[in-house]
Amino acid sequence: MKSSGRACGTCKDRRISCDRGFPICLQCIRSNRKCQGYEIRLSWPRRNDRKRSILGKTLTGTGKINSGLYSPVRIVNTSTSDIELYHYLASTGFGHLPCLPIVPRSISWTSITTDTDYNLLQYFTCVASSSLTAMGPCEGSPELRDVLIRVALSPSTSSSSAVLHSLLALSSLHRHGFQSHAARMKLSALSDLATSAKTGVDSDTAVSHIAALMLLCCFEIQHSSETSNLWIGYISSVKTVLKAANIDKLHKTGDLAALLYWASYHDVLAPFSLHYWGLSSREKRLISGDHDILVQNNNLYSLFEAFNETSYQCHSNLRKLSDVLTMILQAKSRRAAGLNHKDLLAVLEWKIRSINVPIANPMEGLDPSEMVSEKLMTEELFKLALFIFVERSLGDSSTKSEKLRSRTRSAFHIFSRLESLHRQFPLLIIANEARTDEDRLIVLDLISRTEENRSLRCLRGMKETIQSLWAQDDLAEKEPGYTEKIRAVLSSGGIMPSFI
């Protein structure tokens, strides 16, 4: 019989000599006891054992201790904000600090009842909020993330609970994928919205309703359920809230302006999906609800512009984007109204050029290396995508002008320099122009780099769409029609895609 180099656990406890037989010692066999083996065991100090540990007295309280987050033990927490600040100080050698970083502050525990929800709120603050998209830096406006958190943690009401549950649902989806907790939070948010709506919508609750609806819209976009097109329905619901609350009587706050701008950006890009998704007009109206998103006079931007015409300066670019997309998607009706093709292209080019991006324009022969900011490069990329989309949609699809080829080269050059790209509209439009293996590799590398950034949205569906567009280019004997190809590929899926 093999022998072990130590006594078995049972003999140690009995304080007798062990014959160290392996795998079971003879002492345990003879005494008909279970041999605990020879592995390392974890043990804890016994009561009154002063040799191994100093035992503290149990804390006692005079009052009743609440369950949950409260405890008689007082703990000083070190948050992620503290750690980030420490790393910054350590990197500077704790010497002179030329420029202090802006570090997100820790969240208050107000309205949070579980550790899971608190962690999800922290995750939203530091990570998931980066997946929320709008157009361009809005000078003078409060940051969207801070607005959402402030509304979610406002005094507990049904409407504020709806925002909190919507935020937690999106954070849970972003962190863990679609699972039971994310679904429960979403259902709780919908229930809270229904409860709040029973008492009517006023100036205070309108902000909460818009925030909750847009978070749920983002939830559906990122979830991409194969049986649901609810994301566009939530945008229509925002319009319903604004009409019910009477926007002219709403308090013109920065929070409401930021939320309206965010919702308007989604509303401006939604007609692109509706236009290229192959459903009948009746089905599109059923999806978009009572307020047809294709009706120009009933879009969110017109409400947003009427609400805040001067204090929210970034609305100018959004208006120009809305005009450009509307003119492209309604080009046939505008030609019928007497605007010829050349004049239409000239107007669209002028509108796109007037979108303010304060960086060098590579299309005008300047070196793109002058563009040092990822955000500014992304804005320039959006303009390039619009230029390409205009010429490809309204021009001769069988030929490419030198101007189009130059803009396409500039776009791929920016693609190669970006660390990530969270805007799906320019990604689709520009990737569709890739004809060589080199250009396609640039696109796939950018998608791969973006997917490595966990704070951004998953691009799996977008990648499949782009590859399907490339497949049609490779299979066709001659280049297929631009509009027909995009419509066929986008309509082949079970849901209406979002390119926000």
Short mmCIF file of C-alpha atoms in Angstrom, two decimals:
data_model
loop_
_atom_site.label_atom_id
_atom_site.label_comp_id
_atom_site.label_asym_id
_atom_site.label_seq_id
_atom_site.Cartn_x
_atom_site.Cartn_y
_atom_site.Cartn_z
CA MET A 1 0.00 0.00 0.00
CA LYS A 2 1.25 3.45 -0.86
CA SER A 3 1.85 5.86 1.97
CA SER A 4 1.28 9.57 2.27
CA GLY A 5 3.71 12.10 3.65
CA ARG A 6 1.20 13.43 6.19
CA ALA A 7 -1.50 12.21 8.56
CA CYS A 8 -5.11 12.07 7.38
CA GLY A 9 -7.61 14.66 8.56
CA THR A 10 -9.59 12.18 10.65
CA CYS A 11 -6.56 10.99 12.65
CA LYS A 12 -5.49 14.61 13.18
CA ASP A 13 -8.88 15.42 14.65
CA ARG A 14 -8.70 12.29 16.86
CA ARG A 15 -5.11 13.16 17.81
CA ILE A 16 -3.85 9.66 17.20
CA SER A 17 -1.02 8.24 15.16
CA CYS A 18 -1.91 7.68 11.50
CA ASP A 19 -0.37 4.87 9.44
CA ARG A 20 -0.64 7.20 6.42
CA GLY A 21 -2.04 4.53 4.15
CA PHE A 22 -3.15 5.74 0.74
CA PRO A 23 -5.82 6.39 -0.33
CA ILE A 24 -7.44 5.45 3.04
CA CYS A 25 -5.52 4.84 6.24
CA LEU A 26 -5.96 1.53 8.13
CA GLN A 27 -6.82 3.36 11.37
CA CYS A 28 -10.00 4.73 9.79
CA ILE A 29 -10.84 1.34 8.23
CA ARG A 30 -10.44 -0.49 11.54
CA SER A 31 -12.50 2.10 13.47
CA ASN A 32 -15.14 2.21 10.73
CA ARG A 33 -14.71 5.97 10.30
CA LYS A 34 -14.74 8.10 7.17
CA CYS A 35 -11.19 9.02 6.24
CA GLN A 36 -10.94 12.74 5.40
CA GLY A 37 -7.89 12.16 3.22
CA TYR A 38 -4.62 14.02 2.97
CA GLU A 39 -5.54 17.21 1.11
CA ILE A 40 -5.13 20.67 2.63
CA ARG A 41 -8.18 21.61 4.71
CA LEU A 42 -9.53 25.02 5.58
CA SER A 43 -10.18 25.43 9.26
CA TRP A 44 -11.56 28.18 11.45
CA PRO A 45 -10.67 29.17 15.02
CA ARG A 46 -12.74 27.42 17.63
CA ARG A 47 -14.52 29.42 20.29
CA ASN A 48 -12.17 30.40 23.15
CA ASP A 49 -9.16 29.42 20.99
CA ARG A 50 -6.74 32.21 21.96
CA LYS A 51 -3.76 30.57 20.32
CA ARG A 52 -4.77 30.92 16.67
CA SER A 53 -6.78 34.12 16.47
CA ILE A 54 -7.97 37.18 18.33
CA LEU A 55 -11.74 37.16 18.28
CA GLY A 56 -13.63 40.44 18.45
CA LYS A 57 -16.86 40.91 20.30
CA THR A 58 -20.05 40.81 18.29
CA LEU A 59 -21.48 44.27 17.70
CA THR A 60 -24.85 44.84 19.25
CA GLY A 61 -27.31 47.60 18.45
CA THR A 62 -29.97 49.17 20.60
CA GLY A 63 -32.45 49.59 17.76
CA LYS A 64 -33.88 47.38 15.08
CA ILE A 65 -31.56 46.97 12.12
CA ASN A 66 -33.14 47.30 8.68
CA SER A 67 -32.48 44.53 6.22
CA GLY A 68 -30.96 45.16 2.81
CA LEU A 69 -28.22 47.74 2.41
CA TYR A 70 -28.08 48.86 6.06
CA SER A 71 -25.74 47.21 8.54
CA PRO A 72 -24.41 47.94 12.05
CA VAL A 73 -20.92 47.70 10.53
CA ARG A 74 -19.58 51.03 9.28
CA ILE A 75 -17.56 50.64 6.08
CA VAL A 76 -15.74 53.32 4.11
CA ASN A 77 -16.05 52.37 0.43
CA THR A 78 -13.45 52.99 -2.25
CA SER A 79 -15.27 53.65 -5.52
CA THR A 80 -14.14 53.32 -9.13
CA SER A 81 -13.86 57.11 -9.21
CA ASP A 82 -11.32 57.00 -6.37
CA ILE A 83 -9.31 54.32 -8.16
CA GLU A 84 -9.28 56.25 -11.45
CA LEU A 85 -8.10 59.37 -9.64
CA TYR A 86 -5.38 57.37 -7.85
CA HIS A 87 -4.07 55.97 -11.14
CA TYR A 88 -3.91 59.50 -12.54
CA LEU A 89 -2.03 60.78 -9.50
CA ALA A 90 0.36 57.83 -9.61
CA SER A 91 1.05 58.40 -13.31
CA THR A 92 2.11 61.99 -12.58
CA GLY A 93 4.33 60.96 -9.67
CA PHE A 94 2.10 62.88 -7.27
CA GLY A 95 3.84 66.03 -8.41
CA HIS A 96 2.59 69.08 -10.30
CA LEU A 97 -0.80 68.44 -11.93
CA PRO A 98 -1.05 70.51 -15.13
CA CYS A 99 -4.60 69.45 -15.93
CA LEU A 100 -6.92 67.55 -13.64
CA PRO A 101 -9.13 64.87 -15.25
CA ILE A 102 -12.91 64.91 -15.09
CA VAL A 103 -13.79 61.75 -13.16
CA PRO A 104 -17.43 60.59 -12.89
CA ARG A 105 -18.57 60.90 -9.30
CA SER A 106 -20.00 58.02 -7.30
CA ILE A 107 -23.75 57.50 -7.40
CA SER A 108 -26.03 58.23 -4.46
CA TRP A 109 -27.86 55.22 -3.02
CA THR A 110 -31.20 57.00 -3.32
CA SER A 111 -33.94 54.82 -4.86
CA ILE A 112 -31.55 51.84 -5.14
CA THR A 113 -32.63 48.83 -3.09
CA THR A 114 -30.21 46.04 -4.07
CA ASP A 115 -26.50 45.64 -4.70
CA THR A 116 -27.27 44.32 -8.19
CA ASP A 117 -29.12 47.49 -9.15
CA TYR A 118 -26.42 49.68 -7.65
CA ASN A 119 -23.74 47.88 -9.66
CA LEU A 120 -25.81 48.21 -12.83
CA LEU A 121 -26.22 51.93 -12.21
CA GLN A 122 -22.47 52.31 -11.77
CA TYR A 123 -21.96 50.27 -14.94
CA PHE A 124 -24.31 52.54 -16.86
CA THR A 125 -22.43 55.60 -15.60
CA CYS A 126 -18.98 54.32 -16.55
CA VAL A 127 -19.65 52.06 -19.55
CA ALA A 128 -23.13 51.56 -21.01
CA SER A 129 -23.95 55.26 -21.38
CA SER A 130 -21.34 55.47 -24.15
CA SER A 131 -23.64 53.38 -26.37
CA LEU A 132 -26.21 56.22 -26.48
CA THR A 133 -25.77 58.15 -29.72
CA ALA A 134 -26.65 61.64 -30.87
CA MET A 135 -25.16 63.94 -33.47
CA GLY A 136 -22.15 66.02 -32.58
CA PRO A 137 -21.02 67.76 -29.41
CA CYS A 138 -23.83 69.95 -28.08
CA GLU A 139 -22.16 73.06 -26.74
CA GLY A 140 -23.78 74.40 -23.59
CA SER A 141 -26.02 71.38 -23.03
CA PRO A 142 -25.91 69.05 -20.04
CA GLU A 143 -24.38 65.68 -20.74
CA LEU A 144 -27.06 63.16 -21.63
CA ARG A 145 -25.79 60.55 -19.19
CA ASP A 146 -26.02 62.95 -16.26
CA VAL A 147 -29.52 64.04 -17.28
CA LEU A 148 -30.76 60.44 -17.34
CA ILE A 149 -29.24 59.61 -13.96
CA ARG A 150 -30.58 62.79 -12.41
CA VAL A 151 -34.10 62.04 -13.64
CA ALA A 152 -33.87 58.37 -12.61
CA LEU A 153 -32.81 59.27 -9.06
CA SER A 154 -35.31 62.08 -8.58
CA PRO A 155 -37.89 61.76 -5.75
CA SER A 156 -39.66 58.42 -6.08
CA THR A 157 -42.72 58.55 -8.34
CA SER A 158 -44.10 56.19 -10.95
CA SER A 159 -42.53 58.25 -13.73
CA SER A 160 -39.06 58.43 -12.13
CA SER A 161 -39.24 54.70 -11.33
CA ALA A 162 -39.94 54.09 -15.03
CA VAL A 163 -36.72 55.90 -15.92
CA LEU A 164 -34.71 54.00 -13.30
CA HIS A 165 -36.06 50.61 -14.40
CA SER A 166 -35.49 51.47 -18.08
CA LEU A 167 -31.92 52.52 -17.31
CA LEU A 168 -31.25 49.33 -15.33
CA ALA A 169 -32.77 47.21 -18.11
CA LEU A 170 -30.47 48.78 -20.71
CA SER A 171 -27.45 48.47 -18.43
CA SER A 172 -28.22 44.80 -17.70
CA LEU A 173 -28.69 44.08 -21.42
CA HIS A 174 -25.43 45.80 -22.30
CA ARG A 175 -23.46 43.99 -19.60
CA HIS A 176 -24.96 40.48 -19.61
CA GLY A 177 -27.00 40.24 -22.81
CA PHE A 178 -30.71 39.53 -22.87
CA GLN A 179 -31.63 37.56 -19.73
CA SER A 180 -34.35 37.44 -17.07
CA HIS A 181 -33.20 40.46 -15.06
CA ALA A 182 -33.12 42.73 -18.11
CA ALA A 183 -36.58 41.51 -19.11
CA ARG A 184 -37.96 42.10 -15.59
CA MET A 185 -36.60 45.64 -15.50
CA LYS A 186 -38.13 46.38 -18.89
CA LEU A 187 -41.54 45.07 -17.83
CA SER A 188 -41.33 47.07 -14.60
CA ALA A 189 -40.58 50.22 -16.60
CA LEU A 190 -43.60 49.65 -18.85
CA SER A 191 -45.80 49.05 -15.82
CA ASP A 192 -44.54 52.26 -14.19
CA LEU A 193 -45.23 54.23 -17.37
CA ALA A 194 -48.77 52.89 -17.54
CA THR A 195 -49.37 53.78 -13.88
CA SER A 196 -48.00 57.28 -14.34
CA ALA A 197 -50.00 57.90 -17.52
CA LYS A 198 -53.28 57.25 -15.69
CA THR A 199 -52.88 60.54 -13.81
CA GLY A 200 -52.01 62.51 -16.94
CA VAL A 201 -48.77 64.02 -18.24
CA ASP A 202 -47.61 67.44 -17.06
CA SER A 203 -44.33 69.35 -17.34
CA ASP A 204 -42.63 67.33 -14.60
CA THR A 205 -43.69 63.88 -15.73
CA ALA A 206 -43.11 64.65 -19.44
CA VAL A 207 -39.34 64.71 -18.89
CA SER A 208 -39.44 61.34 -17.13
CA HIS A 209 -41.70 59.79 -19.77
CA ILE A 210 -39.45 60.93 -22.63
CA ALA A 211 -36.32 59.65 -20.84
CA ALA A 212 -37.92 56.25 -20.11
CA LEU A 213 -39.28 55.85 -23.65
CA MET A 214 -35.94 56.67 -25.26
CA LEU A 215 -34.08 54.27 -22.96
CA LEU A 216 -36.56 51.56 -23.93
CA CYS A 217 -36.05 52.52 -27.58
CA CYS A 218 -32.29 51.98 -27.15
CA PHE A 219 -33.02 48.70 -25.35
CA GLU A 220 -34.93 47.42 -28.40
CA ILE A 221 -32.27 48.66 -30.81
CA GLN A 222 -29.49 46.91 -28.92
CA HIS A 223 -31.54 43.79 -28.27
CA SER A 224 -32.55 43.43 -31.95
CA SER A 225 -35.33 40.95 -31.24
CA GLU A 226 -36.28 38.94 -34.30
CA THR A 227 -39.98 39.44 -33.59
CA SER A 228 -40.15 43.10 -32.62
CA ASN A 229 -39.95 46.50 -34.28
CA LEU A 230 -40.78 48.32 -31.08
CA TRP A 231 -37.85 50.72 -31.28
CA ILE A 232 -39.62 52.95 -33.78
CA GLY A 233 -42.87 52.71 -31.81
CA TYR A 234 -41.17 54.26 -28.78
CA ILE A 235 -40.15 57.26 -30.90
CA SER A 236 -43.79 57.74 -31.89
CA SER A 237 -44.74 57.47 -28.21
CA VAL A 238 -42.44 60.40 -27.42
CA LYS A 239 -44.50 62.49 -29.85
CA THR A 240 -47.67 61.36 -28.11
CA VAL A 241 -46.26 62.47 -24.75
CA LEU A 242 -45.28 65.88 -26.12
CA LYS A 243 -48.71 66.47 -27.59
CA ALA A 244 -50.45 65.32 -24.42
CA ALA A 245 -48.26 67.58 -22.27
CA ASN A 246 -48.69 70.57 -24.63
CA ILE A 247 -45.09 71.42 -25.47
CA ASP A 248 -45.76 75.17 -25.54
CA LYS A 249 -46.49 75.05 -21.81
CA LEU A 250 -43.50 72.93 -20.81
CA HIS A 251 -40.72 74.46 -18.72
CA LYS A 252 -37.75 75.11 -21.00
CA THR A 253 -35.05 73.33 -19.03
CA GLY A 254 -31.70 72.02 -20.18
CA ASP A 255 -32.73 68.49 -19.23
CA LEU A 256 -35.77 68.53 -21.49
CA ALA A 257 -33.79 70.12 -24.34
CA ALA A 258 -31.11 67.40 -24.13
CA LEU A 259 -33.73 64.65 -24.16
CA LEU A 260 -35.59 66.22 -27.09
CA TYR A 261 -32.37 66.54 -29.07
CA TRP A 262 -31.54 62.89 -28.38
CA ALA A 263 -35.03 61.76 -29.44
CA SER A 264 -34.96 64.04 -32.50
CA TYR A 265 -31.70 62.48 -33.71
CA HIS A 266 -33.35 59.05 -33.65
CA ASP A 267 -36.44 60.43 -35.38
CA VAL A 268 -34.39 62.06 -38.14
CA LEU A 269 -32.60 58.80 -39.01
CA ALA A 270 -35.63 56.51 -38.63
CA PRO A 271 -37.08 57.39 -42.10
CA PHE A 272 -33.93 55.89 -43.66
CA SER A 273 -34.84 52.49 -42.20
CA LEU A 274 -38.50 52.90 -43.15
CA HIS A 275 -37.63 53.92 -46.71
CA TYR A 276 -35.39 50.94 -47.42
CA TRP A 277 -37.31 48.31 -45.50
CA GLY A 278 -39.64 46.56 -47.94
CA LEU A 279 -43.05 46.88 -46.31
CA SER A 280 -46.26 48.38 -47.56
CA SER A 281 -47.28 51.88 -46.46
CA ARG A 282 -50.01 50.38 -44.30
CA GLU A 283 -47.54 48.14 -42.44
CA LYS A 284 -45.17 51.06 -41.93
CA ARG A 285 -47.95 53.14 -40.41
CA LEU A 286 -48.86 50.29 -38.07
CA ILE A 287 -45.26 50.13 -36.89
CA SER A 288 -44.79 53.87 -36.44
CA GLY A 289 -48.16 54.31 -34.73
CA ASP A 290 -50.67 57.10 -35.12
CA HIS A 291 -47.94 59.62 -35.89
CA ASP A 292 -46.46 58.62 -39.24
CA ILE A 293 -42.76 59.28 -38.94
CA LEU A 294 -42.53 60.03 -42.66
CA VAL A 295 -44.77 63.08 -42.38
CA GLN A 296 -42.40 66.05 -42.36
CA ASN A 297 -44.64 68.37 -40.36
CA ASN A 298 -45.05 65.81 -37.63
CA ASN A 299 -41.44 65.03 -36.80
CA LEU A 300 -39.77 65.53 -33.46
CA TYR A 301 -37.27 68.01 -34.79
CA SER A 302 -39.95 70.59 -35.64
CA LEU A 303 -41.23 70.28 -32.06
CA PHE A 304 -37.70 70.51 -30.70
CA GLU A 305 -36.90 73.61 -32.78
CA ALA A 306 -40.09 75.34 -31.68
CA PHE A 307 -39.33 74.45 -28.07
CA ASN A 308 -35.78 75.73 -27.86
CA GLU A 309 -34.71 77.90 -30.73
CA THR A 310 -31.76 79.77 -29.27
CA SER A 311 -30.37 78.25 -26.09
CA TYR A 312 -29.53 74.85 -27.56
CA GLN A 313 -27.05 75.72 -30.30
CA CYS A 314 -26.36 72.24 -31.72
CA HIS A 315 -29.87 72.00 -33.20
CA SER A 316 -28.64 73.68 -36.41
CA ASN A 317 -26.72 70.61 -37.61
CA LEU A 318 -29.66 68.38 -36.77
CA ARG A 319 -31.99 70.55 -38.84
CA LYS A 320 -29.63 70.34 -41.83
CA LEU A 321 -29.35 66.57 -41.49
CA SER A 322 -33.13 66.32 -41.36
CA ASP A 323 -33.47 68.46 -44.48
CA VAL A 324 -30.88 66.44 -46.41
CA LEU A 325 -32.38 63.03 -45.64
CA THR A 326 -35.92 64.27 -46.30
CA MET A 327 -34.93 65.73 -49.69
CA ILE A 328 -33.14 62.53 -50.72
CA LEU A 329 -35.90 60.17 -49.63
CA GLN A 330 -38.56 62.36 -51.24
CA ALA A 331 -36.54 63.18 -54.35
CA LYS A 332 -39.22 61.93 -56.78
CA SER A 333 -41.90 64.19 -55.35
CA ARG A 334 -39.53 67.18 -55.38
CA ARG A 335 -38.67 66.58 -59.03
CA ALA A 336 -42.37 66.41 -59.80
CA ALA A 337 -42.74 69.77 -58.04
CA GLY A 338 -40.39 71.36 -60.57
CA LEU A 339 -36.95 71.11 -58.90
CA ASN A 340 -34.61 69.68 -61.53
CA HIS A 341 -31.90 67.13 -60.79
CA LYS A 342 -28.97 69.54 -61.02
CA ASP A 343 -30.57 72.09 -58.71
CA LEU A 344 -31.51 69.38 -56.21
CA LEU A 345 -27.91 68.12 -56.05
CA ALA A 346 -26.61 71.67 -55.63
CA VAL A 347 -28.99 72.38 -52.75
CA LEU A 348 -28.07 69.14 -51.00
CA GLU A 349 -24.33 69.75 -51.42
CA TRP A 350 -24.70 73.22 -49.94
CA LYS A 351 -26.67 71.94 -46.94
CA ILE A 352 -24.12 69.23 -46.18
CA ARG A 353 -21.19 71.66 -46.48
CA SER A 354 -22.91 74.01 -44.04
CA ILE A 355 -22.90 71.36 -41.30
CA ASN A 356 -20.31 72.75 -38.91
CA VAL A 357 -17.29 70.53 -38.32
CA PRO A 358 -14.37 72.73 -37.15
CA ILE A 359 -11.59 70.65 -38.70
CA ALA A 360 -9.65 70.46 -41.92
CA ASN A 361 -11.66 69.08 -44.82
CA PRO A 362 -9.76 66.27 -46.57
CA MET A 363 -12.04 66.65 -49.59
CA GLU A 364 -10.51 70.06 -50.28
CA GLY A 365 -6.96 68.72 -50.52
CA LEU A 366 -5.91 69.20 -46.91
CA ASP A 367 -4.05 66.53 -45.00
CA PRO A 368 -6.46 64.37 -42.95
CA SER A 369 -3.67 63.92 -40.38
CA GLU A 370 -4.59 67.40 -39.13
CA MET A 371 -7.74 65.88 -37.64
CA VAL A 372 -6.57 64.75 -34.23
CA SER A 373 -9.83 64.14 -32.42
CA GLU A 374 -11.77 60.89 -32.75
CA LYS A 375 -15.02 62.78 -32.23
CA LEU A 376 -14.21 65.35 -34.90
CA MET A 377 -13.12 62.67 -37.35
CA THR A 378 -16.43 60.90 -36.74
CA GLU A 379 -18.34 64.10 -37.51
CA GLU A 380 -16.37 64.57 -40.72
CA LEU A 381 -17.06 60.95 -41.59
CA PHE A 382 -20.79 61.62 -41.18
CA LYS A 383 -20.54 64.45 -43.71
CA LEU A 384 -18.63 62.26 -46.16
CA ALA A 385 -21.30 59.57 -45.82
CA LEU A 386 -24.00 62.13 -46.62
CA PHE A 387 -22.10 63.32 -49.71
CA ILE A 388 -21.70 59.74 -50.91
CA PHE A 389 -25.32 58.89 -50.15
CA VAL A 390 -26.56 61.93 -52.12
CA GLU A 391 -24.56 61.16 -55.24
CA ARG A 392 -25.23 57.42 -55.17
CA SER A 393 -28.96 57.86 -54.54
CA LEU A 394 -29.62 60.66 -57.02
CA GLY A 395 -26.77 60.32 -59.49
CA ASP A 396 -25.98 57.77 -62.17
CA SER A 397 -25.46 54.50 -60.31
CA SER A 398 -23.53 52.97 -63.23
CA THR A 399 -20.66 55.47 -63.01
CA LYS A 400 -18.68 57.16 -60.26
CA SER A 401 -17.49 60.73 -60.54
CA GLU A 402 -13.98 61.74 -59.56
CA LYS A 403 -15.47 63.71 -56.67
CA LEU A 404 -17.22 60.57 -55.38
CA ARG A 405 -14.03 58.50 -55.66
CA SER A 406 -12.07 61.18 -53.80
CA ARG A 407 -14.60 61.32 -50.99
CA THR A 408 -14.66 57.54 -50.75
CA ARG A 409 -10.87 57.42 -50.44
CA SER A 410 -10.98 60.08 -47.73
CA ALA A 411 -13.63 58.10 -45.85
CA PHE A 412 -11.59 54.89 -45.91
CA HIS A 413 -8.52 56.82 -44.78
CA ILE A 414 -10.46 58.01 -41.73
CA PHE A 415 -11.73 54.44 -41.21
CA SER A 416 -8.14 53.24 -40.96
CA ARG A 417 -7.32 55.88 -38.31
CA LEU A 418 -10.34 55.54 -36.04
CA GLU A 419 -10.12 53.44 -32.91
CA SER A 420 -13.86 52.76 -33.04
CA LEU A 421 -17.04 53.97 -34.74
CA HIS A 422 -20.38 53.87 -32.95
CA ARG A 423 -22.35 55.65 -35.70
CA GLN A 424 -23.99 53.00 -37.84
CA PHE A 425 -25.31 55.22 -40.64
CA PRO A 426 -21.89 56.33 -41.96
CA LEU A 427 -20.52 52.84 -41.38
CA LEU A 428 -23.19 51.33 -43.65
CA ILE A 429 -22.99 53.97 -46.40
CA ILE A 430 -19.20 53.99 -46.63
CA ALA A 431 -18.69 50.24 -46.18
CA ASN A 432 -21.09 49.70 -49.08
CA GLU A 433 -18.52 51.42 -51.32
CA ALA A 434 -15.78 48.88 -50.56
CA ARG A 435 -14.96 46.96 -53.73
CA THR A 436 -11.38 45.81 -53.15
CA ASP A 437 -10.11 43.38 -50.55
CA GLU A 438 -7.96 46.16 -49.09
CA ASP A 439 -10.95 48.44 -48.49
CA ARG A 440 -13.04 45.61 -47.08
CA LEU A 441 -10.25 44.66 -44.72
CA ILE A 442 -10.18 48.27 -43.46
CA VAL A 443 -13.92 48.05 -42.74
CA LEU A 444 -13.66 44.69 -40.97
CA ASP A 445 -10.69 45.89 -38.91
CA LEU A 446 -12.66 48.95 -37.80
CA ILE A 447 -15.62 46.78 -36.81
CA SER A 448 -13.28 44.49 -34.89
CA ARG A 449 -11.72 47.43 -33.03
CA THR A 450 -15.16 48.79 -32.22
CA GLU A 451 -16.32 45.43 -30.85
CA GLU A 452 -13.30 45.36 -28.55
CA ASN A 453 -14.66 48.50 -26.89
CA ARG A 454 -17.27 47.01 -24.58
CA SER A 455 -18.84 50.40 -23.92
CA LEU A 456 -20.22 50.54 -27.47
CA ARG A 457 -23.02 48.62 -29.16
CA CYS A 458 -22.58 45.18 -30.66
CA LEU A 459 -22.04 45.35 -34.44
CA ARG A 460 -22.80 41.73 -35.28
CA GLY A 461 -25.98 42.57 -37.20
CA MET A 462 -24.32 45.48 -39.00
CA LYS A 463 -21.40 43.26 -40.00
CA GLU A 464 -23.78 40.68 -41.49
CA THR A 465 -25.62 43.40 -43.43
CA ILE A 466 -22.38 44.80 -44.86
CA GLN A 467 -21.15 41.36 -45.88
CA SER A 468 -24.48 40.70 -47.58
CA LEU A 469 -24.13 43.93 -49.58
CA TRP A 470 -20.62 42.90 -50.63
CA ALA A 471 -21.89 39.47 -51.67
CA GLN A 472 -24.41 41.07 -54.04
CA ASP A 473 -21.65 43.17 -55.60
CA ASP A 474 -19.50 40.06 -56.13
CA LEU A 475 -22.30 37.89 -57.51
CA ALA A 476 -23.72 40.39 -60.00
CA GLU A 477 -22.26 40.54 -63.52
CA LYS A 478 -22.66 44.32 -63.46
CA GLU A 479 -23.07 46.63 -60.50
CA PRO A 480 -26.64 46.36 -59.17
CA GLY A 481 -28.83 49.41 -58.68
CA TYR A 482 -27.90 51.29 -55.52
CA THR A 483 -31.37 51.73 -54.04
CA GLU A 484 -32.62 48.31 -55.16
CA LYS A 485 -29.62 46.51 -53.63
CA ILE A 486 -29.90 48.24 -50.26
CA ARG A 487 -33.66 47.73 -50.11
CA ALA A 488 -33.35 44.01 -50.97
CA VAL A 489 -30.66 43.37 -48.34
CA LEU A 490 -32.32 45.36 -45.55
CA SER A 491 -35.73 43.82 -46.26
CA SER A 492 -34.40 40.26 -46.06
CA GLY A 493 -34.27 40.37 -42.25
CA GLY A 494 -37.13 39.74 -39.87
CA ILE A 495 -37.00 43.19 -38.27
CA MET A 496 -36.58 46.78 -39.35
CA PRO A 497 -32.88 47.60 -38.90
CA SER A 498 -31.72 50.69 -37.08
CA PHE A 499 -28.74 52.72 -38.27
CA ILE A 500 -28.58 55.22 -35.42
#
